[in-house]
Amino acid sequence: MNKEQKITRSQYEYISNKLETKNILLKHIFDISCLLVGSPDLDEVLEHIVDGVMTGQKFDRAAILLLDDSETRLDCLCIKGFSEDGKKRAQEKPIVISKHDCYEKKVINSGESLFIKDIRNDPSATKIDKIIAKYQERSSVLYVPLKLKNRVFGMIGVDRYRTHMDITQDDVESLSIFANQASILIENARFYKALYEEKILSENIIKSSFNGIIVSDITGNIKRLNARAEEILGLNNEDLMHTSLRDIFDLNEDQKKGIVGIWKKREAIRNLELYYNRKDEKRLIIDVNVVPLLGINNNIQGLVTVISDITEKKKMDDHMVRLDKLAALGRIASSIAHEIRNPLASIYALIQYLEAEFHGNIYHKSCFHNIRNEIDRIEKLIRHVLDLSRSVPLEVRETNIQDLLLSIVALVTQRASQKGIAIKTEFESCDVVLNIDPDRMKQVFLNLIINAIDSIKGRGEILISTKLASDENRLEKRMLIEVRDNGIGIPRSVIGNIFDPFFTTKNMGTGLGLTVSHKIILDHGGSVEVMSIENEGTTFYVWLPMTDEESLDIL
């Protein structure tokens, strides 16, 4: 009876110990499973797992080794209980699967747990196993694989270095159960880490992009944009939130329908050039590309709009085209000028002879006068063309630019007043002296102001202003002269041609006024630009260079 009671008590103690071990195991499994609720950092997850192994399974030392993304190298990502030198060696010397023949490689290849009770006397121990055992002061080791869906991606390695307690089959089974749950948690953490890193990478790419990037919903309402888009548009994120793309850009009806059509037809809009008016009154030319933003199931989730400021590029392209046209005109002008002038001289001489013959006939006299006027007009046109084709020396002298502009205003004031047009001036400084050819520059601004008067139908206003400005692409200071009107504007379809020789929208005129003006400005080392909105008005911007002394005199 006593013997039976003693056996029963032993069995009871065994079962109790086993149940206690299982309860501890379940508790630690529950503890690490709680991490699945959030999206913890991978290092934090590995720390919890190693702590659970050491405290719950009563192992003295533990390490987690994971395969890298290429699955060619086994890295020690978390290790506890070892000496500082042992930790350093484990973390700095990864196991290369193709190169190192060792216990760890066997676990990866087999996907099975491996327990070595005595490494020194183990006949399967390789040279590398013995080197690792030596530096880690290890006599025995247990490795349990970490795997999901039969794919091994790492392992947990443990030993009882200090207590020297035996590692039993129950220990192997408990650690295997724990490792199964740990595998789910590690893969979950790695997945979230990959997503987070991809998100950060995508955000950094967008932030560092030279292009502006705008994300909107399928109707064009803006949801997000990068810093470059804010810079180009001159607006911040808050200003643009819930604003429609169609309200930002100067779109016609077809273009507005095209943006909506992306959702229906799944077609992108490529290289659309649009004008954009910033709050600081800068008018930009923007290259716009709109593509559908596709979701997981290839459904359109919104629109991605990529914008680039091509204003300076367009200016340079237009400038080069104008120079090419002037060069082409020059090649033909000199060759045909004498071919026209020779017969004109003969006609002029004949007219003088006929005038002498019919000097008493009033009708003939009027006809000969008209013919001479037309000959003079042709001669003037030839001179203009030749001036465009060759470099005419400038008679440069110090000139007060404001005085020059006021003298031009005085010449045209009566003509403007007759149409009910007011001419106003705004000069930033009254004593700006530039080294220019005053007669040639007078020709430029007289032409611009007369064009402004002609563009206004009915009553209106012309504003002439000057200010010291610095070009974004240049270091030196330049004088900016603006001639702004509120006339009918220039149609977008022809604004690129207004500096072309012989191009005109007037019923009368040679079409050389702006071409000659442009050439004069270029000869002074300056530049000219035009911005215009139909039915709102036109502004010509003339930049003239200033010497350091001239800019210092203003400051």
Coordinates of C-alpha atoms in Angstrom, one line a residue:
M1 CA 0.0 0.0 0.0
N2 CA 2.8 2.4 0.9
K3 CA 4.6 1.4 -2.3
E4 CA 1.4 2.1 -4.4
Q5 CA 0.9 5.4 -2.6
K6 CA 4.6 6.3 -3.3
I7 CA 4.2 5.5 -7.1
T8 CA 1.0 7.5 -7.3
R9 CA 2.7 10.4 -5.6
S10 CA 5.6 10.3 -8.1
Q11 CA 3.2 10.2 -11.0
Y12 CA 1.3 13.1 -9.5
E13 CA 4.5 15.1 -9.1
Y14 CA 5.5 14.3 -12.7
I15 CA 2.2 15.3 -14.1
S16 CA 2.1 18.5 -11.9
N17 CA 5.5 19.5 -13.1
K18 CA 4.6 18.9 -16.7
L19 CA 1.4 20.8 -16.3
E20 CA 3.3 23.7 -14.7
T21 CA 5.7 23.7 -17.6
K22 CA 2.9 23.7 -20.1
N23 CA 1.1 26.6 -18.3
I24 CA 4.3 28.6 -18.3
L25 CA 4.7 27.8 -22.0
L26 CA 1.2 28.9 -22.7
K27 CA 1.6 32.1 -20.7
H28 CA 4.7 33.1 -22.7
I29 CA 3.0 32.2 -25.9
F30 CA 0.1 34.4 -24.9
D31 CA 2.5 37.2 -24.0
I32 CA 4.2 37.2 -27.3
S33 CA 0.9 36.7 -29.2
C34 CA -0.3 40.0 -27.7
L35 CA 2.3 41.7 -29.9
L36 CA 0.3 40.7 -33.0
V37 CA -2.4 43.2 -32.0
G38 CA -0.1 46.1 -33.0
S39 CA 2.7 46.5 -35.4
P40 CA 5.8 46.4 -33.2
D41 CA 9.4 46.9 -34.2
L42 CA 11.2 43.7 -35.3
D43 CA 14.0 44.2 -32.7
E44 CA 11.3 44.6 -30.0
V45 CA 9.7 41.3 -31.1
L46 CA 13.0 39.4 -31.1
E47 CA 13.7 40.7 -27.6
H48 CA 10.4 39.5 -26.3
I49 CA 10.9 36.1 -27.9
V50 CA 14.4 35.6 -26.4
D51 CA 13.2 36.7 -23.0
G52 CA 10.3 34.2 -23.2
V53 CA 12.7 31.4 -24.1
M54 CA 15.1 32.2 -21.2
T55 CA 12.6 32.8 -18.5
G56 CA 9.8 30.4 -19.6
Q57 CA 12.0 27.6 -20.8
K58 CA 14.7 28.1 -18.2
F59 CA 17.6 28.3 -20.8
D60 CA 20.6 30.2 -19.8
R61 CA 21.5 31.6 -23.2
A62 CA 19.5 32.1 -26.4
A63 CA 20.0 33.6 -29.8
I64 CA 17.8 34.1 -32.9
L65 CA 19.3 33.7 -36.3
L66 CA 17.4 34.8 -39.4
L67 CA 18.0 34.3 -43.1
D68 CA 18.6 37.6 -45.1
D69 CA 16.4 38.6 -48.0
S70 CA 18.4 36.6 -50.5
E71 CA 18.4 33.6 -48.1
T72 CA 22.1 33.1 -48.6
R73 CA 23.3 34.4 -45.2
L74 CA 22.2 33.6 -41.6
D75 CA 22.4 36.7 -39.4
C76 CA 22.3 36.7 -35.6
L77 CA 19.8 39.5 -34.9
C78 CA 19.2 38.9 -31.2
I79 CA 21.4 37.2 -28.6
K80 CA 21.4 37.2 -24.8
G81 CA 23.3 35.5 -22.0
F82 CA 26.6 35.3 -23.8
S83 CA 29.8 37.2 -23.0
E84 CA 30.3 40.5 -24.8
D85 CA 33.0 38.9 -27.0
G86 CA 30.6 36.1 -27.8
K87 CA 27.8 38.5 -28.8
K88 CA 30.2 40.5 -30.9
R89 CA 31.5 37.5 -32.8
A90 CA 28.0 36.1 -33.4
Q91 CA 26.7 39.4 -34.8
E92 CA 29.7 40.3 -36.8
K93 CA 30.4 36.9 -38.4
P94 CA 27.2 35.7 -40.2
I95 CA 26.9 32.1 -41.5
V96 CA 27.1 31.9 -45.3
I97 CA 24.9 28.9 -46.3
S98 CA 26.9 28.1 -49.4
K99 CA 30.2 28.3 -47.7
H100 CA 29.9 27.2 -44.0
D101 CA 29.2 23.6 -43.2
C102 CA 27.8 23.6 -39.7
Y103 CA 24.8 22.7 -37.4
E104 CA 23.0 25.8 -38.4
K105 CA 23.1 24.9 -42.0
K106 CA 21.7 21.5 -41.3
V107 CA 18.7 23.0 -39.5
I108 CA 18.0 25.3 -42.4
N109 CA 18.2 22.5 -45.0
S110 CA 16.3 19.9 -43.0
G111 CA 13.7 22.1 -41.2
E112 CA 14.0 19.9 -38.2
S113 CA 15.1 20.5 -34.6
L114 CA 18.7 19.6 -33.7
F115 CA 20.0 18.8 -30.3
I116 CA 23.7 18.0 -29.7
K117 CA 24.3 16.8 -26.2
D118 CA 28.2 16.8 -26.4
I119 CA 29.7 18.8 -29.2
R120 CA 33.3 17.7 -28.4
N121 CA 32.5 14.0 -28.9
D122 CA 29.9 14.5 -31.7
P123 CA 31.2 12.6 -34.8
S124 CA 29.1 14.9 -37.1
A125 CA 30.6 18.1 -35.7
T126 CA 32.6 20.0 -38.4
K127 CA 35.6 22.2 -38.0
I128 CA 33.4 25.3 -38.0
D129 CA 31.1 23.7 -35.3
K130 CA 34.1 23.2 -33.1
I131 CA 35.4 26.8 -33.7
I132 CA 32.0 28.2 -32.8
A133 CA 31.7 26.0 -29.7
K134 CA 35.2 27.1 -28.6
Y135 CA 34.5 30.8 -28.9
Q136 CA 31.0 30.5 -27.4
E137 CA 32.2 28.2 -24.6
R138 CA 29.5 25.8 -25.6
S139 CA 29.4 22.0 -24.9
S140 CA 25.8 21.3 -25.9
V141 CA 23.2 23.1 -28.0
L142 CA 19.6 22.9 -29.2
Y143 CA 18.4 24.5 -32.4
V144 CA 14.7 24.8 -33.3
P145 CA 13.7 26.0 -36.7
L146 CA 11.5 29.0 -37.4
K147 CA 9.3 28.3 -40.3
L148 CA 6.0 29.0 -41.9
K149 CA 4.3 26.9 -44.6
N150 CA 7.3 24.6 -44.7
R151 CA 9.6 27.5 -45.5
V152 CA 12.5 27.8 -43.0
F153 CA 13.6 31.4 -42.5
G154 CA 15.7 31.1 -39.3
M155 CA 16.1 29.4 -35.9
I156 CA 16.3 29.7 -32.2
G157 CA 19.5 28.4 -30.5
V158 CA 19.6 27.7 -26.8
D159 CA 21.8 26.1 -24.2
R160 CA 22.2 25.7 -20.4
Y161 CA 25.7 27.0 -20.1
R162 CA 25.5 27.9 -16.4
T163 CA 23.1 25.5 -14.7
H164 CA 24.2 22.5 -16.7
M165 CA 20.7 21.1 -16.5
D166 CA 19.8 18.3 -18.9
I167 CA 17.9 19.3 -22.0
T168 CA 15.0 16.8 -22.2
Q169 CA 12.7 15.8 -25.0
D170 CA 10.0 17.8 -23.2
D171 CA 12.2 20.8 -23.5
V172 CA 12.6 20.2 -27.3
E173 CA 8.9 19.8 -27.8
S174 CA 8.0 22.9 -25.7
L175 CA 10.6 25.1 -27.5
S176 CA 9.3 23.8 -30.9
I177 CA 5.7 24.8 -29.9
F178 CA 7.0 28.2 -28.8
A179 CA 9.0 28.6 -32.0
N180 CA 5.9 27.9 -34.1
Q181 CA 4.1 30.9 -32.5
A182 CA 7.3 33.0 -32.6
S183 CA 7.6 32.3 -36.4
I184 CA 4.2 33.9 -37.0
L185 CA 5.1 36.9 -34.9
I186 CA 8.5 37.4 -36.5
E187 CA 7.1 37.1 -40.1
N188 CA 4.4 39.6 -39.1
A189 CA 7.0 42.0 -37.7
R190 CA 9.2 41.6 -40.8
F191 CA 6.2 42.2 -43.1
Y192 CA 5.3 45.4 -41.2
K193 CA 9.0 46.5 -41.3
A194 CA 9.2 45.9 -45.1
L195 CA 6.0 47.9 -45.5
Y196 CA 7.2 50.7 -43.3
E197 CA 10.6 50.8 -45.1
E198 CA 8.8 50.8 -48.5
K199 CA 6.6 53.6 -47.3
I200 CA 9.5 55.6 -46.1
L201 CA 11.4 55.0 -49.4
S202 CA 8.4 56.0 -51.4
E203 CA 7.9 59.2 -49.3
N204 CA 11.6 60.0 -49.6
I205 CA 11.5 59.5 -53.4
I206 CA 8.5 61.8 -53.6
K207 CA 10.0 64.4 -51.3
S208 CA 13.4 64.4 -53.2
S209 CA 11.8 64.4 -56.6
F210 CA 12.6 67.4 -58.9
N211 CA 9.0 67.2 -60.1
G212 CA 6.0 68.3 -58.2
I213 CA 3.7 65.4 -57.4
I214 CA 0.0 65.8 -56.6
V215 CA -2.3 62.9 -55.4
S216 CA -6.0 63.4 -55.9
D217 CA -9.2 61.4 -55.9
I218 CA -10.8 60.2 -59.1
T219 CA -12.7 63.5 -59.4
G220 CA -9.5 65.6 -59.1
N221 CA -9.9 66.8 -55.5
I222 CA -6.4 67.1 -54.0
K223 CA -5.4 64.8 -51.1
R224 CA -1.7 65.2 -50.9
L225 CA 1.3 66.9 -52.6
N226 CA 5.1 67.0 -52.1
A227 CA 7.3 70.0 -51.3
R228 CA 8.3 70.6 -54.9
A229 CA 4.6 70.9 -55.9
E230 CA 4.1 73.5 -53.1
E231 CA 7.2 75.4 -54.4
I232 CA 6.1 75.4 -58.0
L233 CA 2.6 76.4 -57.2
G234 CA 3.5 78.9 -54.5
L235 CA 1.0 77.3 -52.2
N236 CA 1.2 75.0 -49.1
N237 CA -0.6 71.8 -48.4
E238 CA -3.3 73.4 -46.4
D239 CA -4.2 75.8 -49.2
L240 CA -4.6 73.0 -51.7
M241 CA -6.4 70.4 -49.6
H242 CA -9.8 69.5 -51.1
T243 CA -9.1 71.9 -54.0
S244 CA -9.7 70.5 -57.5
L245 CA -7.0 70.2 -60.1
R246 CA -9.5 71.8 -62.5
D247 CA -9.6 75.0 -60.3
I248 CA -5.8 75.3 -60.0
F249 CA -4.8 75.2 -63.7
D250 CA -6.0 77.3 -66.6
L251 CA -7.9 74.5 -68.3
N252 CA -10.4 74.7 -71.1
E253 CA -13.5 72.5 -71.2
D254 CA -11.9 69.7 -73.2
Q255 CA -9.0 69.5 -70.8
K256 CA -11.3 69.4 -67.8
K257 CA -13.3 66.6 -69.4
G258 CA -10.0 64.8 -70.1
I259 CA -9.1 64.7 -66.4
V260 CA -12.5 63.1 -65.6
G261 CA -12.1 60.8 -68.6
I262 CA -9.0 59.2 -67.1
W263 CA -11.2 57.4 -64.6
K264 CA -13.5 56.2 -67.4
K265 CA -11.0 55.4 -70.1
R266 CA -7.9 54.6 -68.0
E267 CA -5.9 56.8 -70.3
A268 CA -3.1 59.1 -69.1
I269 CA -2.7 62.8 -70.1
R270 CA 0.9 63.4 -71.2
N271 CA 3.0 66.6 -71.6
L272 CA 0.1 69.0 -71.3
E273 CA 1.5 72.6 -71.3
L274 CA -0.6 74.9 -69.1
Y275 CA -0.3 78.5 -67.9
Y276 CA -0.4 79.0 -64.1
N277 CA -0.8 82.3 -62.3
R278 CA 0.9 82.3 -58.8
K279 CA -0.2 84.5 -56.0
D280 CA 3.0 86.5 -56.3
E281 CA 1.9 87.4 -59.9
K282 CA 4.4 85.1 -61.5
R283 CA 3.0 83.4 -64.5
L284 CA 4.5 80.0 -65.2
I285 CA 4.4 77.5 -68.0
I286 CA 3.9 74.1 -66.4
D287 CA 4.3 70.7 -68.0
V288 CA 1.5 68.4 -66.6
N289 CA 1.2 64.7 -66.7
V290 CA -1.8 62.9 -65.2
V291 CA -2.0 59.2 -64.7
P292 CA -4.5 56.9 -62.9
L293 CA -3.5 55.6 -59.5
L294 CA -4.3 51.9 -59.4
G295 CA -5.2 49.9 -56.3
I296 CA -4.6 46.2 -55.5
N297 CA -7.3 44.9 -57.7
N298 CA -6.3 47.2 -60.6
N299 CA -9.2 49.5 -59.6
I300 CA -8.6 53.3 -60.0
Q301 CA -8.1 54.8 -56.6
G302 CA -7.3 58.3 -57.7
L303 CA -5.0 60.4 -59.9
V304 CA -1.3 61.2 -59.8
T305 CA -0.4 64.5 -61.3
V306 CA 3.3 65.2 -62.0
I307 CA 4.1 68.9 -62.7
S308 CA 7.3 70.5 -63.9
D309 CA 8.1 74.2 -64.2
I310 CA 9.3 74.6 -67.8
T311 CA 9.0 78.4 -67.9
E312 CA 12.7 79.0 -68.2
K313 CA 13.1 76.2 -70.7
K314 CA 10.4 77.6 -72.9
K315 CA 11.9 81.1 -72.6
M316 CA 15.3 79.7 -73.7
D317 CA 13.7 77.6 -76.5
D318 CA 11.7 80.7 -77.7
H319 CA 14.9 82.8 -77.5
M320 CA 16.9 80.3 -79.6
V321 CA 14.1 80.1 -82.2
R322 CA 13.9 83.9 -82.5
L323 CA 17.7 84.0 -83.0
D324 CA 17.4 81.3 -85.7
K325 CA 14.7 83.3 -87.5
L326 CA 16.8 86.5 -87.3
A327 CA 19.8 84.6 -88.7
A328 CA 17.7 83.2 -91.5
L329 CA 16.3 86.6 -92.3
G330 CA 19.8 88.0 -92.4
R331 CA 21.0 85.4 -94.9
I332 CA 18.4 86.4 -97.4
A333 CA 18.1 90.2 -96.6
S334 CA 21.5 91.3 -97.8
S335 CA 21.2 89.2 -101.0
I336 CA 17.9 90.5 -102.1
A337 CA 18.2 94.1 -100.8
H338 CA 20.2 95.4 -103.8
E339 CA 17.9 93.4 -106.2
I340 CA 15.0 95.5 -104.9
R341 CA 16.8 98.8 -104.5
N342 CA 18.2 98.9 -108.1
P343 CA 14.8 98.9 -109.8
L344 CA 13.4 101.2 -107.1
A345 CA 16.1 103.7 -107.9
S346 CA 15.1 103.5 -111.6
I347 CA 11.4 104.0 -110.8
Y348 CA 12.2 106.9 -108.5
A349 CA 14.3 108.6 -111.2
L350 CA 11.5 108.0 -113.7
I351 CA 8.9 109.5 -111.4
Q352 CA 11.1 112.6 -110.9
Y353 CA 11.3 113.0 -114.7
L354 CA 7.5 112.5 -115.1
E355 CA 6.9 115.1 -112.4
A356 CA 8.9 117.6 -114.4
E357 CA 7.0 116.8 -117.6
F358 CA 3.5 117.0 -116.0
H359 CA 4.2 119.6 -113.3
G360 CA 1.1 121.6 -114.2
N361 CA -1.3 118.6 -113.9
I362 CA -2.7 118.5 -110.3
Y363 CA -4.0 114.9 -110.7
H364 CA -0.7 113.6 -112.1
K365 CA 1.2 115.5 -109.3
S366 CA -0.9 113.7 -106.7
C367 CA -0.3 110.3 -108.2
F368 CA 3.4 110.9 -108.4
H369 CA 3.4 112.0 -104.8
N370 CA 1.7 108.8 -103.7
I371 CA 4.1 106.7 -105.7
R372 CA 7.1 108.4 -104.1
N373 CA 5.6 107.7 -100.6
E374 CA 5.2 104.0 -101.4
I375 CA 8.8 103.9 -102.7
D376 CA 9.9 105.5 -99.4
R377 CA 7.9 103.0 -97.5
I378 CA 9.6 100.1 -99.3
E379 CA 13.0 101.7 -98.7
K380 CA 12.2 102.0 -95.0
L381 CA 11.2 98.4 -94.9
I382 CA 14.4 97.4 -96.5
R383 CA 16.4 99.4 -94.0
H384 CA 14.5 97.7 -91.1
V385 CA 15.2 94.2 -92.5
L386 CA 18.9 95.1 -93.0
D387 CA 19.1 96.4 -89.5
L388 CA 17.8 93.1 -88.3
S389 CA 20.4 91.2 -90.3
R390 CA 23.5 93.1 -89.2
S391 CA 24.8 94.6 -86.0
V392 CA 24.2 98.3 -85.8
P393 CA 26.6 100.1 -83.5
L394 CA 24.9 101.5 -80.4
E395 CA 25.5 105.1 -79.4
V396 CA 25.6 104.3 -75.7
R397 CA 25.6 107.1 -73.1
E398 CA 24.4 107.5 -69.5
T399 CA 20.6 108.0 -69.6
N400 CA 18.0 108.4 -66.9
I401 CA 15.6 105.7 -67.7
Q402 CA 12.7 107.4 -65.9
D403 CA 13.2 110.6 -67.8
L404 CA 13.3 108.7 -71.1
L405 CA 10.0 106.9 -70.3
L406 CA 8.3 110.2 -69.2
S407 CA 9.3 111.8 -72.5
I408 CA 7.7 108.9 -74.4
V409 CA 4.5 109.2 -72.3
A410 CA 4.4 112.9 -73.2
L411 CA 4.5 112.0 -76.9
V412 CA 1.5 109.6 -76.7
T413 CA -0.6 111.1 -74.0
Q414 CA -2.9 113.0 -76.4
R415 CA -3.4 109.9 -78.6
A416 CA -4.3 107.9 -75.5
S417 CA -6.6 110.5 -74.1
Q418 CA -8.6 110.6 -77.3
K419 CA -9.5 107.0 -76.7
G420 CA -10.2 107.5 -73.0
I421 CA -7.0 105.7 -71.9
A422 CA -5.0 106.8 -68.8
I423 CA -1.3 106.2 -68.7
K424 CA 0.2 105.9 -65.2
T425 CA 3.7 105.4 -64.0
E426 CA 5.2 103.7 -61.0
F427 CA 8.9 104.2 -60.6
E428 CA 10.7 102.5 -57.7
S429 CA 13.5 105.1 -57.9
C430 CA 13.6 108.4 -59.7
D431 CA 17.3 108.6 -60.5
V432 CA 18.2 105.4 -62.3
V433 CA 20.9 106.0 -64.9
L434 CA 21.6 103.2 -67.4
N435 CA 24.3 103.0 -70.1
I436 CA 22.0 102.7 -73.2
D437 CA 21.4 104.1 -76.6
P438 CA 18.5 106.4 -75.7
D439 CA 17.2 106.8 -79.3
R440 CA 17.1 103.1 -79.9
M441 CA 15.5 102.4 -76.5
K442 CA 13.0 105.2 -77.1
Q443 CA 12.0 103.3 -80.3
V444 CA 11.4 100.2 -78.2
F445 CA 9.2 101.7 -75.5
L446 CA 7.3 103.9 -77.9
N447 CA 6.5 100.8 -79.9
L448 CA 5.3 98.9 -76.8
I449 CA 3.2 101.8 -75.5
I450 CA 1.6 102.4 -78.9
N451 CA 0.8 98.7 -79.2
A452 CA -0.8 98.9 -75.7
I453 CA -3.0 101.8 -76.8
D454 CA -4.1 100.0 -79.9
S455 CA -5.0 96.9 -77.9
I456 CA -7.5 98.7 -75.7
K457 CA -11.0 99.0 -77.1
G458 CA -12.7 101.9 -75.3
R459 CA -11.6 103.2 -72.0
G460 CA -8.7 101.6 -70.2
E461 CA -5.4 102.0 -68.4
I462 CA -1.7 101.5 -69.2
L463 CA 0.8 101.2 -66.3
I464 CA 4.5 101.7 -66.9
S465 CA 6.7 100.7 -64.0
T466 CA 10.4 100.3 -63.2
K467 CA 12.1 98.4 -60.4
L468 CA 15.4 96.8 -59.5
A469 CA 15.2 93.1 -60.0
S470 CA 17.4 90.0 -59.9
D471 CA 16.9 87.3 -62.4
E472 CA 16.6 83.8 -60.8
N473 CA 19.2 82.4 -63.2
R474 CA 21.6 85.4 -63.0
L475 CA 23.6 86.9 -60.2
E476 CA 23.7 90.5 -61.4
K477 CA 21.1 93.1 -60.7
R478 CA 19.0 94.2 -63.7
M479 CA 16.5 97.0 -64.3
L480 CA 13.0 95.7 -65.0
I481 CA 10.6 97.9 -67.0
E482 CA 7.0 96.7 -67.3
V483 CA 4.4 98.0 -69.8
R484 CA 1.0 96.6 -68.7
D485 CA -2.3 97.2 -70.3
N486 CA -5.9 96.0 -69.7
G487 CA -6.7 95.5 -73.4
I488 CA -8.0 92.6 -75.4
G489 CA -4.8 90.5 -74.8
I490 CA -3.0 88.2 -77.2
P491 CA -4.5 84.9 -78.2
R492 CA -2.6 81.9 -76.8
S493 CA -2.4 80.4 -80.3
V494 CA -0.3 83.3 -81.6
I495 CA 1.6 84.7 -78.6
G496 CA 4.7 82.6 -79.5
N497 CA 4.9 84.3 -82.9
I498 CA 4.7 88.0 -82.0
F499 CA 8.5 88.6 -82.2
D500 CA 8.6 86.9 -85.7
P501 CA 9.5 89.1 -88.6
F502 CA 6.5 90.3 -90.6
F503 CA 4.0 88.8 -88.1
T504 CA 1.2 91.2 -87.2
T505 CA -2.4 91.0 -86.0
K506 CA -3.1 94.6 -87.2
N507 CA -4.7 95.5 -90.5
M508 CA -1.9 98.0 -91.1
G509 CA 1.8 97.6 -90.3
T510 CA 4.8 95.7 -91.5
G511 CA 5.0 93.2 -88.6
L512 CA 8.6 94.3 -87.8
G513 CA 7.9 96.6 -84.8
L514 CA 8.3 93.9 -82.1
T515 CA 11.0 92.1 -84.1
V516 CA 13.1 95.3 -84.3
S517 CA 12.4 96.1 -80.6
H518 CA 13.5 92.6 -79.6
K519 CA 16.7 93.0 -81.6
I520 CA 17.5 96.3 -79.9
I521 CA 17.0 94.9 -76.5
L522 CA 19.3 91.9 -77.3
D523 CA 21.9 94.3 -78.6
H524 CA 21.8 96.0 -75.1
G525 CA 22.4 92.6 -73.4
G526 CA 18.8 92.6 -72.2
S527 CA 15.8 90.3 -72.6
V528 CA 12.1 90.7 -73.1
E529 CA 9.1 88.5 -72.2
V530 CA 5.4 88.8 -72.6
M531 CA 2.5 87.4 -70.5
S532 CA -1.0 87.8 -71.8
I533 CA -4.6 86.7 -70.9
E534 CA -7.3 87.2 -73.5
N535 CA -9.8 89.9 -72.6
E536 CA -7.8 90.8 -69.5
G537 CA -4.6 92.4 -70.8
T538 CA -0.9 92.1 -71.7
T539 CA 2.3 92.8 -69.9
F540 CA 5.7 93.2 -71.5
Y541 CA 8.7 92.7 -69.2
V542 CA 12.0 94.3 -70.4
W543 CA 15.2 93.5 -68.4
L544 CA 18.2 95.8 -69.0
P545 CA 21.6 95.1 -67.4
M546 CA 23.1 97.4 -64.8
T547 CA 26.7 97.8 -63.8
D548 CA 27.7 97.4 -60.2
E549 CA 28.0 101.1 -59.8
E550 CA 24.5 101.7 -61.2
S551 CA 22.9 99.2 -58.9
L552 CA 24.8 100.6 -55.9
D553 CA 23.6 104.1 -56.7
I554 CA 20.0 103.0 -56.3
L555 CA 20.5 101.2 -53.0

